[in-house]
GROMACS .gro file of C-alpha atoms in nm:
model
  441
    1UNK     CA    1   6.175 -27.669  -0.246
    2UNK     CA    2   6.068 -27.935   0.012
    3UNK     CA    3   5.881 -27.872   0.332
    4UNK     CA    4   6.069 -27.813   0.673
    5UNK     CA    5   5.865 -28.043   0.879
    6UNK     CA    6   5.761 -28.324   0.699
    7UNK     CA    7   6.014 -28.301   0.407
    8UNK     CA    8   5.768 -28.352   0.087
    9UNK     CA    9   5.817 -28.161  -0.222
   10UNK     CA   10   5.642 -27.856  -0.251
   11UNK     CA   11   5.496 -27.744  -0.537
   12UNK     CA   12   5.584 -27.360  -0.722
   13UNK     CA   13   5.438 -27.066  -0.535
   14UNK     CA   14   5.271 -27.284  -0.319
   15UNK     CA   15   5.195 -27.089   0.054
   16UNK     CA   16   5.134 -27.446   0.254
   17UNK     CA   17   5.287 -27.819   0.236
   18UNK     CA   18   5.003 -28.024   0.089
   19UNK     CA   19   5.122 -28.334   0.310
   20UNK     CA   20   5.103 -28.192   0.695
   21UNK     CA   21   5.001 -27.845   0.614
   22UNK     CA   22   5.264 -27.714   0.724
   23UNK     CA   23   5.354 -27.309   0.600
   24UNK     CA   24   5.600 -27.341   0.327
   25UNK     CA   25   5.910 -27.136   0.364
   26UNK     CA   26   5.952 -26.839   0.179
   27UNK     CA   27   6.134 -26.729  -0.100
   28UNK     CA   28   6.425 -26.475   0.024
   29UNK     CA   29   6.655 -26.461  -0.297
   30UNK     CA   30   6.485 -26.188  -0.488
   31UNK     CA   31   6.456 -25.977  -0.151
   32UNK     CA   32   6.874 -26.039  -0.081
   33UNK     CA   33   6.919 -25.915  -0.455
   34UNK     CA   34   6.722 -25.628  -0.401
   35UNK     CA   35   6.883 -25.561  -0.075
   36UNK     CA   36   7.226 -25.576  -0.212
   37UNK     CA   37   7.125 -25.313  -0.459
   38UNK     CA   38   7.022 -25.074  -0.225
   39UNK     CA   39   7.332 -25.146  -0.004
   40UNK     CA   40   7.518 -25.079  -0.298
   41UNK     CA   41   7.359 -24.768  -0.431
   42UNK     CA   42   7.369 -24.621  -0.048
   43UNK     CA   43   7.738 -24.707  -0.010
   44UNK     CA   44   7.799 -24.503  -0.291
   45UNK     CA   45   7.967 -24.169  -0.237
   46UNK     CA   46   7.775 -23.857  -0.341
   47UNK     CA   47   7.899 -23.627  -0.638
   48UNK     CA   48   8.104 -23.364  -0.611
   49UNK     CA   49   7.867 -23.056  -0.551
   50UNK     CA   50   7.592 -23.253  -0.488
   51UNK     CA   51   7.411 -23.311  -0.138
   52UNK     CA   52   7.389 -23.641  -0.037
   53UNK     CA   53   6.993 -23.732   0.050
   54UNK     CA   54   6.960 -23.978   0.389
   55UNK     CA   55   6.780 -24.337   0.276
   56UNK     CA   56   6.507 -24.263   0.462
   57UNK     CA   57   6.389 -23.947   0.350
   58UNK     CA   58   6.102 -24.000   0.120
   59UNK     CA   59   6.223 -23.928  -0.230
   60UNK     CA   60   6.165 -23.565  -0.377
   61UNK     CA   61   5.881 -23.519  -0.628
   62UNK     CA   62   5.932 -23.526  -1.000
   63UNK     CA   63   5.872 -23.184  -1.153
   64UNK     CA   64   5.608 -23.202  -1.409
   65UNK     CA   65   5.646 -23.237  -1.744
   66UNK     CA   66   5.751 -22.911  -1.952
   67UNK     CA   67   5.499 -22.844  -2.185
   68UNK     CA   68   5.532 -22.807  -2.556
   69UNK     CA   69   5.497 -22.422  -2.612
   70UNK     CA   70   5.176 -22.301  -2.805
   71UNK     CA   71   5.208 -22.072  -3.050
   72UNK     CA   72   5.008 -21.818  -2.936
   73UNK     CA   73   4.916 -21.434  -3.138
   74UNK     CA   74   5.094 -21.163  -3.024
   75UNK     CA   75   4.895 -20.952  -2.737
   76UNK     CA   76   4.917 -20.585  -2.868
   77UNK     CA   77   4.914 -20.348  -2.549
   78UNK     CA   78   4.607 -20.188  -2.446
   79UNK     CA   79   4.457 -19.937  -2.618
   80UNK     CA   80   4.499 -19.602  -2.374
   81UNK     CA   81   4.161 -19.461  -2.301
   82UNK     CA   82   4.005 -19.159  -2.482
   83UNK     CA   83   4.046 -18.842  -2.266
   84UNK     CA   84   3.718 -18.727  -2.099
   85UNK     CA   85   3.532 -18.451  -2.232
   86UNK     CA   86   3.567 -18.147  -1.994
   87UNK     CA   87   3.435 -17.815  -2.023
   88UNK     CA   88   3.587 -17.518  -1.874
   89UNK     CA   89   3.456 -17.318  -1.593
   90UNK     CA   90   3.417 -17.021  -1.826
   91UNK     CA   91   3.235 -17.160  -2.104
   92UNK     CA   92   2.952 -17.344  -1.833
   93UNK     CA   93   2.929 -16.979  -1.709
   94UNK     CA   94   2.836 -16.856  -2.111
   95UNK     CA   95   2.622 -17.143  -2.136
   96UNK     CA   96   2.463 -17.066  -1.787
   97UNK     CA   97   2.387 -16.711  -1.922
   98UNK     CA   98   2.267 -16.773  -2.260
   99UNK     CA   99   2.023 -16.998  -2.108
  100UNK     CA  100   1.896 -16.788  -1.883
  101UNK     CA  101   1.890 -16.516  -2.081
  102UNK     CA  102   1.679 -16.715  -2.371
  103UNK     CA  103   1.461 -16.833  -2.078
  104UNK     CA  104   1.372 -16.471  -1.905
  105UNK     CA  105   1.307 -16.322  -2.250
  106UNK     CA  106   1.030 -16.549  -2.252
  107UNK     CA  107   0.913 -16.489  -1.918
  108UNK     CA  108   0.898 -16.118  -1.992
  109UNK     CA  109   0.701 -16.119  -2.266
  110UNK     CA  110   0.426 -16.281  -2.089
  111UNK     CA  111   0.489 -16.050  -1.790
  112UNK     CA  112   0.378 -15.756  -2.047
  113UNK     CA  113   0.139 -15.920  -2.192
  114UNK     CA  114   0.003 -15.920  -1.819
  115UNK     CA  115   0.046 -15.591  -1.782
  116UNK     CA  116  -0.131 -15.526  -2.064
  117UNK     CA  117  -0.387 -15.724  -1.943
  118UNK     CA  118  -0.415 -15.545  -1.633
  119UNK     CA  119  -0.385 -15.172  -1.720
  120UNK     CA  120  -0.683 -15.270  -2.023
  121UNK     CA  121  -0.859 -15.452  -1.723
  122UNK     CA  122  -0.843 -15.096  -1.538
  123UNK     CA  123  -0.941 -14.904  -1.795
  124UNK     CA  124  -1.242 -15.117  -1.878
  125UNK     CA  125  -1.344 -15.098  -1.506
  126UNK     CA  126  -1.291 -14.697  -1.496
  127UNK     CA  127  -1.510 -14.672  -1.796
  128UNK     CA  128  -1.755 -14.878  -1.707
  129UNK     CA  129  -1.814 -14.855  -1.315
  130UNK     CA  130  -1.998 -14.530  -1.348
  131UNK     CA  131  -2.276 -14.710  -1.564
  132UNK     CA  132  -2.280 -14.936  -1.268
  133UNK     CA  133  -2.311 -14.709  -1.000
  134UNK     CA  134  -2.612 -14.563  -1.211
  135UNK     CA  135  -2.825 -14.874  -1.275
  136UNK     CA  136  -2.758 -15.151  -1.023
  137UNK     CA  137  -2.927 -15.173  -0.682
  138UNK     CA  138  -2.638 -15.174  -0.380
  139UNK     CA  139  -2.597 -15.508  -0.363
  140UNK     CA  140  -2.559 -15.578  -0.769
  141UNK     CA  141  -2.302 -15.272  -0.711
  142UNK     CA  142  -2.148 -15.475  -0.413
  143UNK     CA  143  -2.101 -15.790  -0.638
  144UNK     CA  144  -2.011 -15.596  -0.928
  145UNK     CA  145  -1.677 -15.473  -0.691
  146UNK     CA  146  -1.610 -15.809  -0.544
  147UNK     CA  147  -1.613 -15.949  -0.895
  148UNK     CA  148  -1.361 -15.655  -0.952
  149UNK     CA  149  -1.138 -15.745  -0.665
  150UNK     CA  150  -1.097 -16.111  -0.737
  151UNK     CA  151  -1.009 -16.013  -1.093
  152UNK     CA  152  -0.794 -15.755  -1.009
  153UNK     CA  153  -0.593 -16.004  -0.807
  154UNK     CA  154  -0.572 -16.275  -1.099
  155UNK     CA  155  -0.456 -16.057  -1.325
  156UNK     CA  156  -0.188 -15.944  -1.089
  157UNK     CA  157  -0.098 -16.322  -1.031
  158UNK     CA  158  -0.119 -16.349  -1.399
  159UNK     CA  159   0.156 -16.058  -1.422
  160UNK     CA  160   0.353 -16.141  -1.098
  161UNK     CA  161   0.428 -16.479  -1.228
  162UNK     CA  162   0.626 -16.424  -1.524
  163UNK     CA  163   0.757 -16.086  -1.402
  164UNK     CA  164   0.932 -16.260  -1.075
  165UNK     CA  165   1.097 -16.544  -1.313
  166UNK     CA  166   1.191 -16.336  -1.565
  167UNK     CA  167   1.383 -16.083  -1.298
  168UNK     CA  168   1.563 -16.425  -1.126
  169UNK     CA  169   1.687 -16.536  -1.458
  170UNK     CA  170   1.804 -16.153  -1.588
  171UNK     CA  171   2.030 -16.118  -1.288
  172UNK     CA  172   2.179 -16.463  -1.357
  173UNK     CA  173   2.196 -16.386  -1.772
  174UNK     CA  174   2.325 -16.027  -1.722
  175UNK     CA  175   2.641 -16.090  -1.437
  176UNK     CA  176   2.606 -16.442  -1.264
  177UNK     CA  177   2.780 -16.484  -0.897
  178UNK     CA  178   2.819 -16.795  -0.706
  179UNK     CA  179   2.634 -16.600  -0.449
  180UNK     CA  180   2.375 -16.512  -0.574
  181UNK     CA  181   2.243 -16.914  -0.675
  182UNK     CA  182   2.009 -16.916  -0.395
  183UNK     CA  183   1.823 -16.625  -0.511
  184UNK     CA  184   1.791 -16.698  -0.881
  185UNK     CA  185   1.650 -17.076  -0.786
  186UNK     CA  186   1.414 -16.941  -0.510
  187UNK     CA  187   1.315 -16.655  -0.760
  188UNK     CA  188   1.149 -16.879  -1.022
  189UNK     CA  189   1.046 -17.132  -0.798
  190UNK     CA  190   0.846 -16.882  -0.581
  191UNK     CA  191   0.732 -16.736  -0.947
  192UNK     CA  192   0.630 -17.139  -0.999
  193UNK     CA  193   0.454 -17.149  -0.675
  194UNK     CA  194   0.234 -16.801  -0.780
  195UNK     CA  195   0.129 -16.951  -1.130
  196UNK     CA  196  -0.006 -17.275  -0.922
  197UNK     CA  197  -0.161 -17.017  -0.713
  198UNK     CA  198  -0.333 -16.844  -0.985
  199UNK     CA  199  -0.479 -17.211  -1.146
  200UNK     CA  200  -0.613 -17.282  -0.821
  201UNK     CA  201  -0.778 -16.992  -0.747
  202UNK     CA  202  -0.882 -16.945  -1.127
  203UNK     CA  203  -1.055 -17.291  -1.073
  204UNK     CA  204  -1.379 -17.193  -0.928
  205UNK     CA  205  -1.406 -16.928  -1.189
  206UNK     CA  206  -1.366 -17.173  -1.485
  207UNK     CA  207  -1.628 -17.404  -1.332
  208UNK     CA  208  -1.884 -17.175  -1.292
  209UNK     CA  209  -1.838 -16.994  -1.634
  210UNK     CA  210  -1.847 -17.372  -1.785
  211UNK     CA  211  -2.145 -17.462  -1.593
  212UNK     CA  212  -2.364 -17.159  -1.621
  213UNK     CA  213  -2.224 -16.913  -1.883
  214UNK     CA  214  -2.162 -17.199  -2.172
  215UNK     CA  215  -2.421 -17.465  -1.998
  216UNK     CA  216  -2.153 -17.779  -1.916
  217UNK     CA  217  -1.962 -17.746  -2.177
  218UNK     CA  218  -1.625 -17.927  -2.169
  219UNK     CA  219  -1.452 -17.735  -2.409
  220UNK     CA  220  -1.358 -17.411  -2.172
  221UNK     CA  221  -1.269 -17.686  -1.862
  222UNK     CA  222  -1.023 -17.893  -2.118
  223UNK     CA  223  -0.880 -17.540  -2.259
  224UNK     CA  224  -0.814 -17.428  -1.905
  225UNK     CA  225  -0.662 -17.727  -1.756
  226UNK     CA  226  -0.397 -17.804  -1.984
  227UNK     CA  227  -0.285 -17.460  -2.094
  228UNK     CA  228  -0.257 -17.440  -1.743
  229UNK     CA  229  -0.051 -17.764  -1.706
  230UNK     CA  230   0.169 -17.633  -1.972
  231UNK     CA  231   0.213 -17.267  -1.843
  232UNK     CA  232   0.325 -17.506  -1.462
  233UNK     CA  233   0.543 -17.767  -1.644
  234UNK     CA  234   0.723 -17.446  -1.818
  235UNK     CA  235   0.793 -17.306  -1.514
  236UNK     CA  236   0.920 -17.596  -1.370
  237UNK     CA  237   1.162 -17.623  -1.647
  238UNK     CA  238   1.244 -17.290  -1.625
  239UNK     CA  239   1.377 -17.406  -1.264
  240UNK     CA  240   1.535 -17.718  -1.330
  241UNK     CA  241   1.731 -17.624  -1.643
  242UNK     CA  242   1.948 -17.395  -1.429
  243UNK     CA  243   1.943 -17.603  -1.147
  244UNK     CA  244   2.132 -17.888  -1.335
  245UNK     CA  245   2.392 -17.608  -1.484
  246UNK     CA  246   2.445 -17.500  -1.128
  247UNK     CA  247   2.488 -17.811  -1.020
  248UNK     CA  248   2.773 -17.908  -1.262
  249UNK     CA  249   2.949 -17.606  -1.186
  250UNK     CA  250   2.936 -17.682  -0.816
  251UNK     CA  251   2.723 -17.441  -0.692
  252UNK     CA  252   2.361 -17.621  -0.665
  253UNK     CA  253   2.138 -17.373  -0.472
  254UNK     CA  254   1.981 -17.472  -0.179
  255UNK     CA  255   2.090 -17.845  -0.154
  256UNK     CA  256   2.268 -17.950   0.170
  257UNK     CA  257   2.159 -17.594   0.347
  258UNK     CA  258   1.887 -17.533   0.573
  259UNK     CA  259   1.611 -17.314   0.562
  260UNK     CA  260   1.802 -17.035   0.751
  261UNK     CA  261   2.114 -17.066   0.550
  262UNK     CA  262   1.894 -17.016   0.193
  263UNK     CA  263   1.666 -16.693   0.357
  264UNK     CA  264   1.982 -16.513   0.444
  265UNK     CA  265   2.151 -16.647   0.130
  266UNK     CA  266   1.877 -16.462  -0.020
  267UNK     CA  267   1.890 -16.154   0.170
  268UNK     CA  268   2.253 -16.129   0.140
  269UNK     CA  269   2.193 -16.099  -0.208
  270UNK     CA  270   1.902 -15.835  -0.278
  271UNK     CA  271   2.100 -15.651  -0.030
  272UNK     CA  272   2.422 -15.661  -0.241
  273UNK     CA  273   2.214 -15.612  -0.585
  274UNK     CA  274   2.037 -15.333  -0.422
  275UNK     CA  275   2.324 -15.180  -0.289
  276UNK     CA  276   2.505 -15.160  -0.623
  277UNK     CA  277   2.216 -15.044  -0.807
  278UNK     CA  278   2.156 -14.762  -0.597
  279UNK     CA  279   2.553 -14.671  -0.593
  280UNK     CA  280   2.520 -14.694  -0.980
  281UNK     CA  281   2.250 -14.456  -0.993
  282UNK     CA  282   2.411 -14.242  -0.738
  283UNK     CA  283   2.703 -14.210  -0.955
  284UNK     CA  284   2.511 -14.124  -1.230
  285UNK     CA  285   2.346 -13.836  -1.029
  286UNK     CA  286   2.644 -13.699  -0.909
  287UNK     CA  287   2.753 -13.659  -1.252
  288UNK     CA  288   2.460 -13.523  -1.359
  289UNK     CA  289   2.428 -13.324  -1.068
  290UNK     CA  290   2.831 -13.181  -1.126
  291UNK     CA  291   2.763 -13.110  -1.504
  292UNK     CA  292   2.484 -12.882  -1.397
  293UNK     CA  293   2.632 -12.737  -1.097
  294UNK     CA  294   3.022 -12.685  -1.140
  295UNK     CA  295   3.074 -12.429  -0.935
  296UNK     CA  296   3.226 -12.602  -0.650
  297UNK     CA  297   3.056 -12.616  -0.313
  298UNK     CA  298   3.138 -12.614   0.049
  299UNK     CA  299   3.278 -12.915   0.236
  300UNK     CA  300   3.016 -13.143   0.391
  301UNK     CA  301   2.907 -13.200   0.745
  302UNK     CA  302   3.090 -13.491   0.888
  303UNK     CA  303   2.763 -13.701   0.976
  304UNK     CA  304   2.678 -13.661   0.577
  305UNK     CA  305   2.913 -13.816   0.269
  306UNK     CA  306   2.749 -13.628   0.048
  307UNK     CA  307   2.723 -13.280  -0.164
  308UNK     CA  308   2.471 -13.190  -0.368
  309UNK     CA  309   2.142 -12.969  -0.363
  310UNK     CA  310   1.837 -13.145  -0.333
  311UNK     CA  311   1.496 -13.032  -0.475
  312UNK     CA  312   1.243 -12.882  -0.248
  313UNK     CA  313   0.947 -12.800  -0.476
  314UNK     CA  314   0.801 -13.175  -0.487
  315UNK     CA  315   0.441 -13.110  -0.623
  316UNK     CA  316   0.107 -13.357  -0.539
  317UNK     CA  317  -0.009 -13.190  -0.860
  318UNK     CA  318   0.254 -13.258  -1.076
  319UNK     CA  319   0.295 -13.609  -0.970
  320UNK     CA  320  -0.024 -13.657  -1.073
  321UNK     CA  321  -0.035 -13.500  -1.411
  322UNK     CA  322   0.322 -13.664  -1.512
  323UNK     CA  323   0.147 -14.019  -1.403
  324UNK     CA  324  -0.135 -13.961  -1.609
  325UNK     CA  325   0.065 -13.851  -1.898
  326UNK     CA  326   0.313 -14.157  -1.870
  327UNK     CA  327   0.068 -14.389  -1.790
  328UNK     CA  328   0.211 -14.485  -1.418
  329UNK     CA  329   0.540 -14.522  -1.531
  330UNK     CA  330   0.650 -14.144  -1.384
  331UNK     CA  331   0.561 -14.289  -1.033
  332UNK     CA  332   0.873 -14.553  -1.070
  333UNK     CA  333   1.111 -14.249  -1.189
  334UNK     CA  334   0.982 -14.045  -0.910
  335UNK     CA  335   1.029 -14.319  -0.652
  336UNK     CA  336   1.416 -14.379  -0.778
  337UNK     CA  337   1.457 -14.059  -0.706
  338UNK     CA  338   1.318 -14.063  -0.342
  339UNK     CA  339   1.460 -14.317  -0.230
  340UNK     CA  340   1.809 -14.192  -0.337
  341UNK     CA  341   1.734 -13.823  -0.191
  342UNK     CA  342   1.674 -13.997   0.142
  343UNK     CA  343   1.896 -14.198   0.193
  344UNK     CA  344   2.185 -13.934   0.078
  345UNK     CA  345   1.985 -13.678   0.332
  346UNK     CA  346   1.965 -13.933   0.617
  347UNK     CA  347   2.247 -14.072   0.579
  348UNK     CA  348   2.432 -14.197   0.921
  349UNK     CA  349   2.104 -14.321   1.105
  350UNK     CA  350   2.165 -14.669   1.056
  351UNK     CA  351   1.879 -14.747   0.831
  352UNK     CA  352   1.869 -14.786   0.441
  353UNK     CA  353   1.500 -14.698   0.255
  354UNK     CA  354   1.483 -14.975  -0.028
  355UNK     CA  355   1.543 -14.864  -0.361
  356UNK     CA  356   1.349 -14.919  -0.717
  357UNK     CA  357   1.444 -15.242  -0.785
  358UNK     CA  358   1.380 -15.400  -0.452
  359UNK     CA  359   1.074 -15.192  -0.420
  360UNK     CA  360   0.902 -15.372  -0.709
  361UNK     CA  361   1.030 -15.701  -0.689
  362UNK     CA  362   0.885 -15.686  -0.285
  363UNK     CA  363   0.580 -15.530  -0.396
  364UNK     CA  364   0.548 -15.840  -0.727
  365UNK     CA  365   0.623 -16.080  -0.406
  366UNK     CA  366   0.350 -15.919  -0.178
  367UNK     CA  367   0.074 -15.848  -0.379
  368UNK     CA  368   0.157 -15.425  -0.356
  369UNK     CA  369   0.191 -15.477   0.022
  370UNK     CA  370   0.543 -15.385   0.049
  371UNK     CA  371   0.408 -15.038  -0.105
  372UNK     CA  372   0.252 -14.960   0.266
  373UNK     CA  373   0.556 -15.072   0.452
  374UNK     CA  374   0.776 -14.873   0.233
  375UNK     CA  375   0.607 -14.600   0.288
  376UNK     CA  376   0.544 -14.619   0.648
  377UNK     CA  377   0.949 -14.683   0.711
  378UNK     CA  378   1.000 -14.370   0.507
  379UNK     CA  379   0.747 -14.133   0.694
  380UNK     CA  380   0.889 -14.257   1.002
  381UNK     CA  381   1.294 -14.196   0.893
  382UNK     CA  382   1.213 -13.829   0.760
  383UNK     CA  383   1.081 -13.752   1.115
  384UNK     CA  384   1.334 -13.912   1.282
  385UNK     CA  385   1.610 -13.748   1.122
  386UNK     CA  386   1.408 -13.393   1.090
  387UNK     CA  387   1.571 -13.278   1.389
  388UNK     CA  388   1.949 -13.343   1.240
  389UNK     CA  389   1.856 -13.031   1.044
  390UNK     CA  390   1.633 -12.789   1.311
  391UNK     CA  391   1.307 -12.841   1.126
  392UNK     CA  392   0.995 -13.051   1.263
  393UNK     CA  393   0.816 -13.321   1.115
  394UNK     CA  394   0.465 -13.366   1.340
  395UNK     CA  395   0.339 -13.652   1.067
  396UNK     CA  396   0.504 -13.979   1.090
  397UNK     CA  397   0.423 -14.359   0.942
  398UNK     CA  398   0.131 -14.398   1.141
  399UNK     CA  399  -0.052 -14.090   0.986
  400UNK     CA  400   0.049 -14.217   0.697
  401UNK     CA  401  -0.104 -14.549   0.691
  402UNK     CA  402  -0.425 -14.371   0.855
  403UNK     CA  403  -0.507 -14.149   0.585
  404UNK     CA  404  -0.431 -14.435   0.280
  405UNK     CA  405  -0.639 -14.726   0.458
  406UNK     CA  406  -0.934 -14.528   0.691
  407UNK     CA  407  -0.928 -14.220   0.463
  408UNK     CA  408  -0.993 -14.392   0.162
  409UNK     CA  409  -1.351 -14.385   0.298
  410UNK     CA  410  -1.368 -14.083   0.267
  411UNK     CA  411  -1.437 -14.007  -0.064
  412UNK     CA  412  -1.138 -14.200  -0.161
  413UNK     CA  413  -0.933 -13.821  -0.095
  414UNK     CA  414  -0.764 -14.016   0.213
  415UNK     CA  415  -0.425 -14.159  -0.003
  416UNK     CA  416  -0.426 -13.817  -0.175
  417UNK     CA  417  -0.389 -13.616   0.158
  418UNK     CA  418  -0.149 -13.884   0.287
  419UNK     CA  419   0.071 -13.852  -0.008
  420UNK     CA  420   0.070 -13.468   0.006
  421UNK     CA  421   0.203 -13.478   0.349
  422UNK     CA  422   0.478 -13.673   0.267
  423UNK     CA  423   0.563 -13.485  -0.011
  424UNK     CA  424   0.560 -13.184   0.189
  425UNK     CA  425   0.767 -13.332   0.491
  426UNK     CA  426   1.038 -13.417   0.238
  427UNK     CA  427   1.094 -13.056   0.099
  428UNK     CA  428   1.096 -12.933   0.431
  429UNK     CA  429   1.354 -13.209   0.528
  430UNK     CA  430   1.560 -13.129   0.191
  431UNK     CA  431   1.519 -12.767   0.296
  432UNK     CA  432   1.692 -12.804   0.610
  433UNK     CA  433   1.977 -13.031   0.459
  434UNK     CA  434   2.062 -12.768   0.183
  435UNK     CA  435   2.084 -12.487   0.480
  436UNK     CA  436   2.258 -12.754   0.687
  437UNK     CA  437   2.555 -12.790   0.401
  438UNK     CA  438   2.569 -12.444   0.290
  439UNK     CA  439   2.345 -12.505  -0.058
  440UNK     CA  440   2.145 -12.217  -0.150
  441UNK     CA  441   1.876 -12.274  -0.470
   0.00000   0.00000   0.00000
């Protein structure tokens, strides 16, 4: 190859003419040989079935490689999970029941034990306040009876306690309701709240007897605290093991309701348990009452739905005499049987006396205040209803709750006289209902 302007030889792959420096001219045959084989592979018609691609188009990527297959284990498919372990509705309702049933037994063995503690507290006091009255000045005797009082109201703490628990956890162990969950939690959580109340209030006492009685000594403070921290923490249990049952049944008490909702939850439900107690024990009467009376007997009044003779010879005497004998327990039998007799004789007023069961739960609850209000609704109702019948009643609640609060000053004769006048009022009210239906003694 020689140089175009000055016409040396050039040497091999040289880029400039040595001589004049001159650029030397470049090689073109390789770049006519490869542009004849392009020309040659475009001008080549496509395949038969096959697209032809345009020149320019940039050229379409190679697919990668296949890769060697791995011999891999066989997957086995998965395992199908274990069903879940459900219980039936009916069988948390059993277990529900046992457990409450396991739990109240225990509550009601301390509730006698605090009755036992009480009525032996009594006694003690009846045999010994005489002795007192003898040989202490007034104001030892005044101590003495304050002493008496704040007893008195431990012990009935002490009884009240176990006796409200163990009546919440009966009604769910003997025939549980959905309904009724409100009043079994609030039931031994209010008997919870009354233990607490009886350690705080037995607190001064223990301090004192520790300090003066057994000179600092530990051992009576220690004792106290943590049986009483047990007795609490068993309570609490006894509140939260039926709580969680509830709750997997889907009927928690109390949670997402207000404070409303839960009191009339409650009422709703010692009004229906009250309500079929005393139509239990009606039925029962009637029975009675038709076994001993089966002649049959004229048609009632329409204002009264029922039939049957009621007793007119109600004696303060032998009230007294039959408590004595049973120690108390005649005055429950002889309420029952009150109650029932007015409300049967009354019936149509549009007011309901509270029967045995609600009467001592509300008087466990209130400390034997509910005993006074009981009593005062049921003067009031017998002379409201006296003229029904064509008698008169001149004594109403009011006297009532005059002669058993003022007249217990008076010689103590003032409850005595009060109860006598009811008892009176009530045969001359049952008097006028058995003329009224046609009942003759």
């Amino acid at each position: 190859m020689f140089c175009p302007n000055c016409g040396q030889p050039l040497d091999n792959g040289a880029k400039f003419c040595s001589n004049c420096g001159a650029a030397a001219p470049q090689d073109t045959s390789v770049n006519e040989d490869s542009a004849a084989s392009e020309t040659s592979v475009v001008s080549e018609p496509p395949a038969a079935g096959s697209t032809a691609t345009p020149a320019n188009d940039p050229p379409a990527p190679k697919a990668p490689p296949a890769e060697a297959p791995v011999n891999e284990a066989p997957v086995s498919p998965a395992a199908s999970p274990a069903p879940a372990l459900t219980i039936s509705q009916d069988s948390m309702v059993l277990i529900l029941r046992v457990v409450c049933g396991v739990l109240g037994a225990i509550f009601a063995f301390f509730a006698l034990k605090g009755a036992f503690d009480l009525l032996s507290y009594l006694f003690q006091f009846l045999r010994y306040f005489p002795s007192v009255l003898r040989g202490y000045f007034p104001f030892g005797i005044v101590a003495y009876l304050f002493s008496f009082v704040l007893t008195l109201l431990l012990k009935l703490l002490s009884l009240a306690a176990p006796a409200v628990a163990a009546a919440a956890l009966f009604l769910a162990a003997v025939k549980w309701e959905k309904q009724h969950a409100d009043l079994v939690f609030c039931g031994v959580a209010l008997a919870a709240v009354l233990r607490l109340a009886l350690f705080v209030l037995s607190l001064p006492f223990t301090f004192l007897l520790s300090a003066f009685v057994y000179h600092g000594g530990l051992g009576l403070t220690v004792s106290f605290f943590s049986g009483s921290l047990l007795h609490i923490l068993g309570y609490v249990a006894a509140a939260a093991i039926p709580f969680m049952l509830m709750y997997l049944m889907g009927c928690a008490p109390v949670m997402g309701k207000s404070a409303d909702q839960v009191k009339e939850n409650v009422r709703a439900s010692v009004r229906d348990i009250s309500g079929k107690v005393q139509r239990a024990a009606g039925n029962v009467a009637d029975k009675a009452a038709a076994a001993e009376n089966p002649v049959s007997s004229p048609a009632p009044a329409a204002s009264v739905s029922y039939s049957r003779l009621k007793k007119t010879n109600r004696s303060l005497l032998m009230y007294i005499l039959l408590n004595l004998v049973t120690c108390g327990i005649y005055s429950y039998i002889f309420m029952y049987g009150l109650a029932n007799d007015v409300n049967e004789v009354c019936d149509g007023d549009g007011e309901k006396t509270g029967g045995l069961l609600a009467y001592i739960l509300l008087n466990l609850v209130t400390c034997n205040i509910y005993h006074y209000i009981w009593w005062y609704k049921f003067c009031n109702r017998m002379a409201a209803n006296a003229p029904r019948y064509g008698v008169s009643i001149q004594e109403n609640g009011t006297t009532y709750l005059l002669w058993t609060l003022v007249g217990i000053f008076l010689c103590g004769v003032g409850p005595f006289i009060a109860l006598y006048q009811a008892l009176r009022n009530m045969n001359v009210l049952c008097a006028g209902y058995n003329r009224h239906n046609g009942f003759t003694a």
